[in-house]
Short mmCIF file of C-alpha atoms in Angstrom, two decimals:
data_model
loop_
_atom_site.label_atom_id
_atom_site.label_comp_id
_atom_site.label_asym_id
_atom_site.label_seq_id
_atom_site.Cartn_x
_atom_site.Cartn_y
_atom_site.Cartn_z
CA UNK A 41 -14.84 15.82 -7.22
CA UNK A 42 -13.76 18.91 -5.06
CA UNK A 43 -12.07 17.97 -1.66
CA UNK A 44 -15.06 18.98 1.23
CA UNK A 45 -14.42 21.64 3.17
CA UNK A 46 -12.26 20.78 6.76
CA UNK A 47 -11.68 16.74 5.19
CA UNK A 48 -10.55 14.79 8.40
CA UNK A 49 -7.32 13.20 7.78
CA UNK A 50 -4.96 10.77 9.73
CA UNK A 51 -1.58 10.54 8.29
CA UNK A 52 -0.67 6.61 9.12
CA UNK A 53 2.99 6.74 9.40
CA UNK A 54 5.49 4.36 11.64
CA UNK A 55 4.50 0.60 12.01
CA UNK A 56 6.31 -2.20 12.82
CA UNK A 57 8.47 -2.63 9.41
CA UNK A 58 12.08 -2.56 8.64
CA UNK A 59 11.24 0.84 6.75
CA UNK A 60 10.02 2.32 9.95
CA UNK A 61 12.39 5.18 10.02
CA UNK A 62 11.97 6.07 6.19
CA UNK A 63 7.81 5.69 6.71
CA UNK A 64 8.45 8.06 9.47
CA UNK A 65 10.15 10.81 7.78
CA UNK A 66 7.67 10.55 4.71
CA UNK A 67 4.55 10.63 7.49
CA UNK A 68 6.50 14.24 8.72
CA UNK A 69 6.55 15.38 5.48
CA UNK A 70 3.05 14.76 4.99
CA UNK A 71 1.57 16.00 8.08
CA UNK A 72 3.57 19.32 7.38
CA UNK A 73 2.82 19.75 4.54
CA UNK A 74 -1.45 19.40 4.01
CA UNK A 75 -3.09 22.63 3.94
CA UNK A 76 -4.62 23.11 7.34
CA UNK A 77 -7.35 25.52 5.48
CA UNK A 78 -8.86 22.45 3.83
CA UNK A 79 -7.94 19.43 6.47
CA UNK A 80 -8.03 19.09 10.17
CA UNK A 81 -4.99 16.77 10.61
CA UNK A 82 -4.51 14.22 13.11
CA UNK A 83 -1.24 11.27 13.34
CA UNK A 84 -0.92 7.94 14.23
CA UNK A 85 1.59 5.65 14.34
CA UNK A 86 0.22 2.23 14.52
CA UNK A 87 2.86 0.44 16.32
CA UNK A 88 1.83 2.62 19.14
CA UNK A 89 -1.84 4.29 18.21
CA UNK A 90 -3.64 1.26 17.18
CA UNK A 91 -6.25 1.56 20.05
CA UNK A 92 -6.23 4.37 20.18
CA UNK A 93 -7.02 4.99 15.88
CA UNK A 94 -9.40 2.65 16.01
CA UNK A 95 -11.91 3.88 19.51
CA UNK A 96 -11.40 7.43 16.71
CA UNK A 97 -12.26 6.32 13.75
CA UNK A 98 -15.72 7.40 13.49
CA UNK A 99 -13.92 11.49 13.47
CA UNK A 100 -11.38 10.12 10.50
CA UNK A 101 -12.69 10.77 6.91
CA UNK A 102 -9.11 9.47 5.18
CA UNK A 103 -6.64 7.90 6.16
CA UNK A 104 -3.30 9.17 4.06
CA UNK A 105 -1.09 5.40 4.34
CA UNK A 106 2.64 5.83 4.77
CA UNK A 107 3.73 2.37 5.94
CA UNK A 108 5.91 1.29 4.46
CA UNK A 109 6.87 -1.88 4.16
CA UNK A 110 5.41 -5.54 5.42
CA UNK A 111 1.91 -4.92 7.34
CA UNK A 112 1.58 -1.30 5.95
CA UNK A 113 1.85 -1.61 2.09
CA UNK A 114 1.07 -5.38 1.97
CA UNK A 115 -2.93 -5.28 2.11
CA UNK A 116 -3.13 -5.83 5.48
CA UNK A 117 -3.51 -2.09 6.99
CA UNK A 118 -5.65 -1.77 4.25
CA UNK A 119 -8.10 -4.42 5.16
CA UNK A 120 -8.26 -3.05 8.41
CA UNK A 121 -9.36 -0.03 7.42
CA UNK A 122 -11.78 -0.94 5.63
CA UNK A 123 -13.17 -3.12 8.30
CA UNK A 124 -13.50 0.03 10.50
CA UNK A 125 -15.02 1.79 7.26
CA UNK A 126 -12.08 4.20 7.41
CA UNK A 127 -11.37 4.79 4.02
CA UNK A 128 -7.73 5.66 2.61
CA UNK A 129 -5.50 7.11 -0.15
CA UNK A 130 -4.44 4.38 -2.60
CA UNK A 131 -4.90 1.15 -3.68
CA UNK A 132 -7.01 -1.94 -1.93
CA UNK A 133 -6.16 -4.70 -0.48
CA UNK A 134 -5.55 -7.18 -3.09
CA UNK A 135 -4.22 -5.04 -5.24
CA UNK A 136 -1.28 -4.01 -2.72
CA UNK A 137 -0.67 -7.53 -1.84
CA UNK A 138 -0.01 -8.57 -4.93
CA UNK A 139 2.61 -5.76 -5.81
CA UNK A 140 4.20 -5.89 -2.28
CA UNK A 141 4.97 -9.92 -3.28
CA UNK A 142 7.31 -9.73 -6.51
CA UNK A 143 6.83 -13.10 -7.22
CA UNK A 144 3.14 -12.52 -8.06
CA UNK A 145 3.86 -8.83 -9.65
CA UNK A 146 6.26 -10.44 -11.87
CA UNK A 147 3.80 -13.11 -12.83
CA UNK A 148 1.41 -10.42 -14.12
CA UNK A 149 3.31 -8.41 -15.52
CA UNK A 150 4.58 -11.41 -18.10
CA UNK A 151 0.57 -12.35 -18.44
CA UNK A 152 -0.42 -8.97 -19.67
CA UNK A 153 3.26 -9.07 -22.38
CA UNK A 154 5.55 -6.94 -20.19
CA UNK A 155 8.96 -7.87 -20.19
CA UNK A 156 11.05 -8.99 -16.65
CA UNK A 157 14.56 -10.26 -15.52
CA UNK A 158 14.30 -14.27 -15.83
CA UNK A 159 14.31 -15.38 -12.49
CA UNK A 160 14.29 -18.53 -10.14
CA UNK A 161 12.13 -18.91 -6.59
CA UNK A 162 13.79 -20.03 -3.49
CA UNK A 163 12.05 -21.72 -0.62
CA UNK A 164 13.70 -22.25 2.64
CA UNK A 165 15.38 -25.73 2.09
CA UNK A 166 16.21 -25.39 -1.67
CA UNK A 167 19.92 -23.65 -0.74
CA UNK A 168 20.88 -27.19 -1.76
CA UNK A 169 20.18 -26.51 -5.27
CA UNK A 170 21.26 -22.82 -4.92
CA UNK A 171 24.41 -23.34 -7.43
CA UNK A 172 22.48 -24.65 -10.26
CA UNK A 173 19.72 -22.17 -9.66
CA UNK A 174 22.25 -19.44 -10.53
CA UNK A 175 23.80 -21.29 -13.50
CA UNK A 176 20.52 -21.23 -15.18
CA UNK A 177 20.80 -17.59 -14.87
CA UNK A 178 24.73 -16.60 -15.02
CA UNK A 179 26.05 -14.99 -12.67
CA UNK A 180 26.16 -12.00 -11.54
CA UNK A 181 22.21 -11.93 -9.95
CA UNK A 182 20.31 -10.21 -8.09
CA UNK A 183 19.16 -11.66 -4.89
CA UNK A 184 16.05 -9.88 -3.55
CA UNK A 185 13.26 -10.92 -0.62
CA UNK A 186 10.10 -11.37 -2.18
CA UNK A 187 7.94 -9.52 0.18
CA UNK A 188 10.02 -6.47 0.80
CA UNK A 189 10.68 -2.83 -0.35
CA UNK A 190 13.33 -0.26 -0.17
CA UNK A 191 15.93 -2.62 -1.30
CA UNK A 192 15.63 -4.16 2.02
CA UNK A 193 17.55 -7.64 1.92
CA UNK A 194 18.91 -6.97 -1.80
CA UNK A 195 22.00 -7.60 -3.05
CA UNK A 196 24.21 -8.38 -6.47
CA UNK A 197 25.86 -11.78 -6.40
CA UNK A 198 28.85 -12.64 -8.82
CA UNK A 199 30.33 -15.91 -6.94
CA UNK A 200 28.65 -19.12 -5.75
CA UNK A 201 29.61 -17.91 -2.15
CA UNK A 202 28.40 -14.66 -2.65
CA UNK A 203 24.78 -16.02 -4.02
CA UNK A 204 24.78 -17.90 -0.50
CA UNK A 205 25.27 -15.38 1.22
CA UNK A 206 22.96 -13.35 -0.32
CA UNK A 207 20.02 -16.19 -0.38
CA UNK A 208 20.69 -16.21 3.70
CA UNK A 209 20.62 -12.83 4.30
CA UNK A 210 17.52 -12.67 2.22
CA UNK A 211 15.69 -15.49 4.39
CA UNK A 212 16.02 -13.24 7.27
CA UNK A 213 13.61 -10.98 6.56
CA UNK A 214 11.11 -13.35 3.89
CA UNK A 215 10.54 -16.85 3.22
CA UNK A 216 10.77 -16.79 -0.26
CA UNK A 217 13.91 -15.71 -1.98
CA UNK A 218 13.75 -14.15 -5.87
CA UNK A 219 17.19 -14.98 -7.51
CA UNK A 220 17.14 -12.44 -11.20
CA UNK A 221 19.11 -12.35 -13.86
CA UNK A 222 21.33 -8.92 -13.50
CA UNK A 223 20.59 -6.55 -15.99
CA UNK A 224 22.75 -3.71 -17.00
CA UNK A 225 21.20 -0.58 -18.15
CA UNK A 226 19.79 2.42 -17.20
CA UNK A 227 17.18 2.31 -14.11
CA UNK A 228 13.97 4.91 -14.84
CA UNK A 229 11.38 5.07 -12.85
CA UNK A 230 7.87 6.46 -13.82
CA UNK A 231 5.23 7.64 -11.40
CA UNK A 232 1.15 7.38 -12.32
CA UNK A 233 -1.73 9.33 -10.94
CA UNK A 234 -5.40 8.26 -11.93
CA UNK A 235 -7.87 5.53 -11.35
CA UNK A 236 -10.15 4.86 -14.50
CA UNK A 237 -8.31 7.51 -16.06
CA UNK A 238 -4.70 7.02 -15.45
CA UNK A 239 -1.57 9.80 -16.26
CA UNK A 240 2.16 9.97 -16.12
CA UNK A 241 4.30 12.63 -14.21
CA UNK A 242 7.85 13.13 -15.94
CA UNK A 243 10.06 9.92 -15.99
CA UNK A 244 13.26 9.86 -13.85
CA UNK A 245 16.40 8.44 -14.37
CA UNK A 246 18.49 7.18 -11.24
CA UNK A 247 22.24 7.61 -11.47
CA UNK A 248 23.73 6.09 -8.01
CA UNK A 249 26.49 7.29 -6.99
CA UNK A 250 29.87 5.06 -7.85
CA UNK A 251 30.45 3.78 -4.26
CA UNK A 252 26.80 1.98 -4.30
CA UNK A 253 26.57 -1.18 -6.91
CA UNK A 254 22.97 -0.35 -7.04
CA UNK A 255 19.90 1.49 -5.71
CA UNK A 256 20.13 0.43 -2.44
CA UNK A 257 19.10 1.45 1.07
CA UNK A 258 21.86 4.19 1.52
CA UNK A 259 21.74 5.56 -2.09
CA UNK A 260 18.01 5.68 -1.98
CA UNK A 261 17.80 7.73 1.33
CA UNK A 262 20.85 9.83 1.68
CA UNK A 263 20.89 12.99 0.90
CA UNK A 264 23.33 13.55 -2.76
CA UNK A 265 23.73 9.78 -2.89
CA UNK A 266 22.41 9.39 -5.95
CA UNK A 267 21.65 11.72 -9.14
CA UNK A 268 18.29 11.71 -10.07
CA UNK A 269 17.35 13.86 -13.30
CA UNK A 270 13.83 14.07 -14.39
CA UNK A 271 13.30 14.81 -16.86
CA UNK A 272 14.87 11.49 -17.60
CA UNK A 273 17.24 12.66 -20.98
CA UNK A 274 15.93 9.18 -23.29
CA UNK A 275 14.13 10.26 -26.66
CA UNK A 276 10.17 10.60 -26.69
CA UNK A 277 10.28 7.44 -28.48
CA UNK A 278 11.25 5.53 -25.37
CA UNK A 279 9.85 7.60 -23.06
CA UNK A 280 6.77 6.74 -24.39
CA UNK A 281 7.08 3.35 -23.75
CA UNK A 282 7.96 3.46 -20.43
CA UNK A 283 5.14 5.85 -19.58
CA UNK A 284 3.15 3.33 -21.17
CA UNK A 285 4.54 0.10 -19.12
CA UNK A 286 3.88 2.29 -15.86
CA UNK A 287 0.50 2.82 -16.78
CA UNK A 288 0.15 -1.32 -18.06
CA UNK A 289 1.71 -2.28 -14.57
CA UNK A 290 -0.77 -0.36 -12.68
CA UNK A 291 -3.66 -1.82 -14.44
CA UNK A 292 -2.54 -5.44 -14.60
CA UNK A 293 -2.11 -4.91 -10.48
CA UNK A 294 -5.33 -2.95 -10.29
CA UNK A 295 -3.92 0.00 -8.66
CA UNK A 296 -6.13 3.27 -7.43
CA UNK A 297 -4.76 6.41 -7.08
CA UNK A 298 -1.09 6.50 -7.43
CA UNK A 299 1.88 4.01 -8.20
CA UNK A 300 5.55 4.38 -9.00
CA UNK A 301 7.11 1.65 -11.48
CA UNK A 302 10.71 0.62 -11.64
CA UNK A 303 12.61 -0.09 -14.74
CA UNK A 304 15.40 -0.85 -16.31
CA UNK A 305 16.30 0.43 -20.24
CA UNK A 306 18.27 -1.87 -21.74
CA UNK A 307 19.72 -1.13 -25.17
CA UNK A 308 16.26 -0.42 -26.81
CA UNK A 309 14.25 -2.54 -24.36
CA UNK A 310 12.25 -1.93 -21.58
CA UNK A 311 12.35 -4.10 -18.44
CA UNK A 312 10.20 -4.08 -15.70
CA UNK A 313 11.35 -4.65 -12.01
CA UNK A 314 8.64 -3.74 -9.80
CA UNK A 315 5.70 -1.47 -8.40
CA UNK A 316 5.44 0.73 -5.51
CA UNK A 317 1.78 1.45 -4.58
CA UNK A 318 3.01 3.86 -1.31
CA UNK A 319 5.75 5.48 -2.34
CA UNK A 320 8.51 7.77 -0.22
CA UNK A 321 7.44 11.20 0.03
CA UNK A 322 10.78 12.42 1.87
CA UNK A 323 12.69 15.31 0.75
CA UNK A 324 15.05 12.49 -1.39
CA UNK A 325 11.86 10.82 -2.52
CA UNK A 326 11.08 10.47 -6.10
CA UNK A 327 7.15 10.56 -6.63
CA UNK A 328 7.71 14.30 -5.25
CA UNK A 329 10.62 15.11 -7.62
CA UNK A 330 8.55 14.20 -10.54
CA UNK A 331 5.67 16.13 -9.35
CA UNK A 332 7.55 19.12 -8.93
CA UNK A 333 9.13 18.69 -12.22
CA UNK A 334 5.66 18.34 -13.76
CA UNK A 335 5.04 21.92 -11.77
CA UNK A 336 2.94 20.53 -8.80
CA UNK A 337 3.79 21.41 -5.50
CA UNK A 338 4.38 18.94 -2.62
CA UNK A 339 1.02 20.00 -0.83
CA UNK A 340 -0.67 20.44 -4.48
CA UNK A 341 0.02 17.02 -4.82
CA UNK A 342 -1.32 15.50 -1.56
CA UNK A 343 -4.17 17.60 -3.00
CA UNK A 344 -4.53 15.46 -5.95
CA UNK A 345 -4.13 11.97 -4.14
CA UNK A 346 -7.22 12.94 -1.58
CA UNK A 347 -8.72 13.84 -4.40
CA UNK A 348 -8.66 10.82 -6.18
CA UNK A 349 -8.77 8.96 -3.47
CA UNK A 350 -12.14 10.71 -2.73
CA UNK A 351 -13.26 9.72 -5.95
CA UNK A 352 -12.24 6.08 -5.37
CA UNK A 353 -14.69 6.03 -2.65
CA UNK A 354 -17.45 7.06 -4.34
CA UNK A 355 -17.20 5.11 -7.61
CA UNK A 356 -16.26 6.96 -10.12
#
C-alpha cells in the first residue's frame, strides 16, 4: 500500500518512564527526519500533551510510538490509542505487553523451541531464599527487572552480597525480579520488518567497550561506547539462524511491523534474551545502523514502518 498523500502524523515521544531522556532524543530524530512532502507532522509528549492529543485526535492519522519504557512500550499507550481510534506504528497491545514483561517473553520463546538463559523469579519477600536461588544457577547472574528496558535496573552478580544488592536495586523500579544464568558469548542483535510477511535487516554484533561488564545504560547510549559492526562477521551458517530466531520471536509474540531481538552466540548455539517492539532510533541506535547497512536511509525507513503500519490497519 502507498503512503496517502500529506499522512497526519504525531510522533509520541517523552512519557513518564525512566527512558524518558533516550525516548526523547529518538522522538527528535524522528520528527526531523519524516519527509514533510508526504506528512504534516505534529509532537506530543504525553507526560505533558495528553489533553491536549487526545481533544486532536480526530486531525491524527498515525501515531509514530517512541516511549519507551513502562506505560509507552508496555500495551498501555497502545490501548489508548486505540480507544481514541488513533491508530499507530507497531505492534498491539497484547503483543507489547507480553515482550515488555521478560518473564512471559521468555516463557514463549521456550514454548515455540527457542533456547534462553535458565532463570529463577523473584517476588518481593523471597530475598530470604535469594542464596539458594543463585546456587541453582552458579554464580555469576544476571539480575534484571522484569518489566523494564534499556538495561534499566540490570546488573552481573558474582557474590551472594552482590546478588542482594542487585535483587534490591532491581525491586526499585519492578516487582518481580528475573535472576539468569550468565552467559558468555557474543551478543547479536537482529532487527525484523514485516507483518504476515516478515524480513531481516543485517545482523549486528555489539562489542562494549572494556570499562562496561555489559550492554548497559552508558554503553548503549554514549556516543563510541561500544563497537557495533553490522554486518555482524559470524558465517552464513549462523547468521541464518539468528535471522531465523528473530523472525520465530516476533511471531511467537505476535509482533506487527518492526522488532529488534537480542541474542547471545554461544559456541555454536543461539540464545535468546529478549525483544524490543519500539526500538531507539537515536544517532547510537541500532535498528537505524542496520537499516543503513542494508542501504535504507533513516527517513526511507520511517517510510517503510508507516507503511506497514498502514497496512496493519487495513488487514492485510
Amino acid at each position: 500500500m502507498d503512503v496517502p498523500e500529506r499522512l497526519r502524523v504525531a510522533v509520541l515521544a517523552g512519557g513518564w518512564s525512566e527512558e524518558r531522556a533516550v525516548s526523547l532524543k529518538s522522538g527528535e530524530a524522528v520528527y526531523q527526519s519524516l519527509d514533510r512532502n508526504k506528512y504534516d507532522i505534529s509532537w506530543y509528549d504525553p507526560r505533558e500533551d495528553l489533553d491536549v492529543l487526545m481533544k486532536k485526535r480526530g486531525g491524527i492519522d498515525m501515531a509514530f510510538v517512541l516511549l519507551h519504557g513502562q506505560l509507552g512500550e508496555d500495551g498501555r499507550m497502545q490501548g489508548m490509542l486505540d480507544t481514541l481510534g488513533i491508530a499507530f506504528v507497531g505492534s498491539g497491545v497484547l503483543s507489547s505487553a507480553m515482550a515488555f514483561n521478560k518473564r512471559v517473553a521468555k516463557a514463549l520463546y521456550r514454548s515455540e523451541g527457542m533456547t534462553v538463559p535458565r532463570d529463577v523469579i523473584l517476588r518481593r519477600g523471597d530475598d530470604e531464599h535469594m542464596d539458594r536461588e543463585a546456587e541453582s544457577l552458579g554464580l555469576p547472574v544476571v539480575v534484571k527487572p522484569v518489566s523494564e528496558g534499556s538495561s534499566v535496573g540490570i546488573c552481573i552478580a558474582d557474590s551472594a552480597a552482590g546478588l542482594r544488592n542487585g535483587v534490591a536495586q532491581a525491586f526499585q523500579f519492578c516487582s518481580e525480579v528475573l535472576v539468569e544464568e550468565y552467559v558468555k558469548g557474543r551478543e547479536v542483535t537482529c532487527c525484523v520488518l514485516g507483518n504476515r510477511e516478515l524480513k531481516t535487516l543485517p545482523i549486528i554484533e555489539i562489542r562494549p567497550a572494556a570499562a562496561y561488564a555489559f550492554f548497559d545504560y552508558e554503553a548503549k547510549y554514549t556516543p563510541g561506547a561500544t563497537e557495533e559492526i553490522c554486518p555482524a562477521p559470524i558465517s552464513e551458517t549462523l547468521a541464518e539462524r539468528v535471522r531465523e530466531n528473530a523472525k520465530r520471536a516476533h511471531r511467537a509474540l505476535g509482533c506487527e511491523v518492526w522488532s529488534r531481538t537480542d541474542m547471545i552466540i554461544r559456541d555454536d548455539e543461539v540464545i535468546l534474551l529478549e525483544t524490543n517492539t519500539i526500538p531507539g532510533m537515536t544517532q547510537t541506535s541500532l535498528f537505524p545502523l542496520s537499516a543503513r547497512s542494508a542501504g535504507m536511509s533513516f527517513s526511507q525507513l520511517l517510510d517503510e514502518l508507516i507503511t506497514l503500519s498502514l497496512e496493519k490497519r487495513s488487514g492485510n
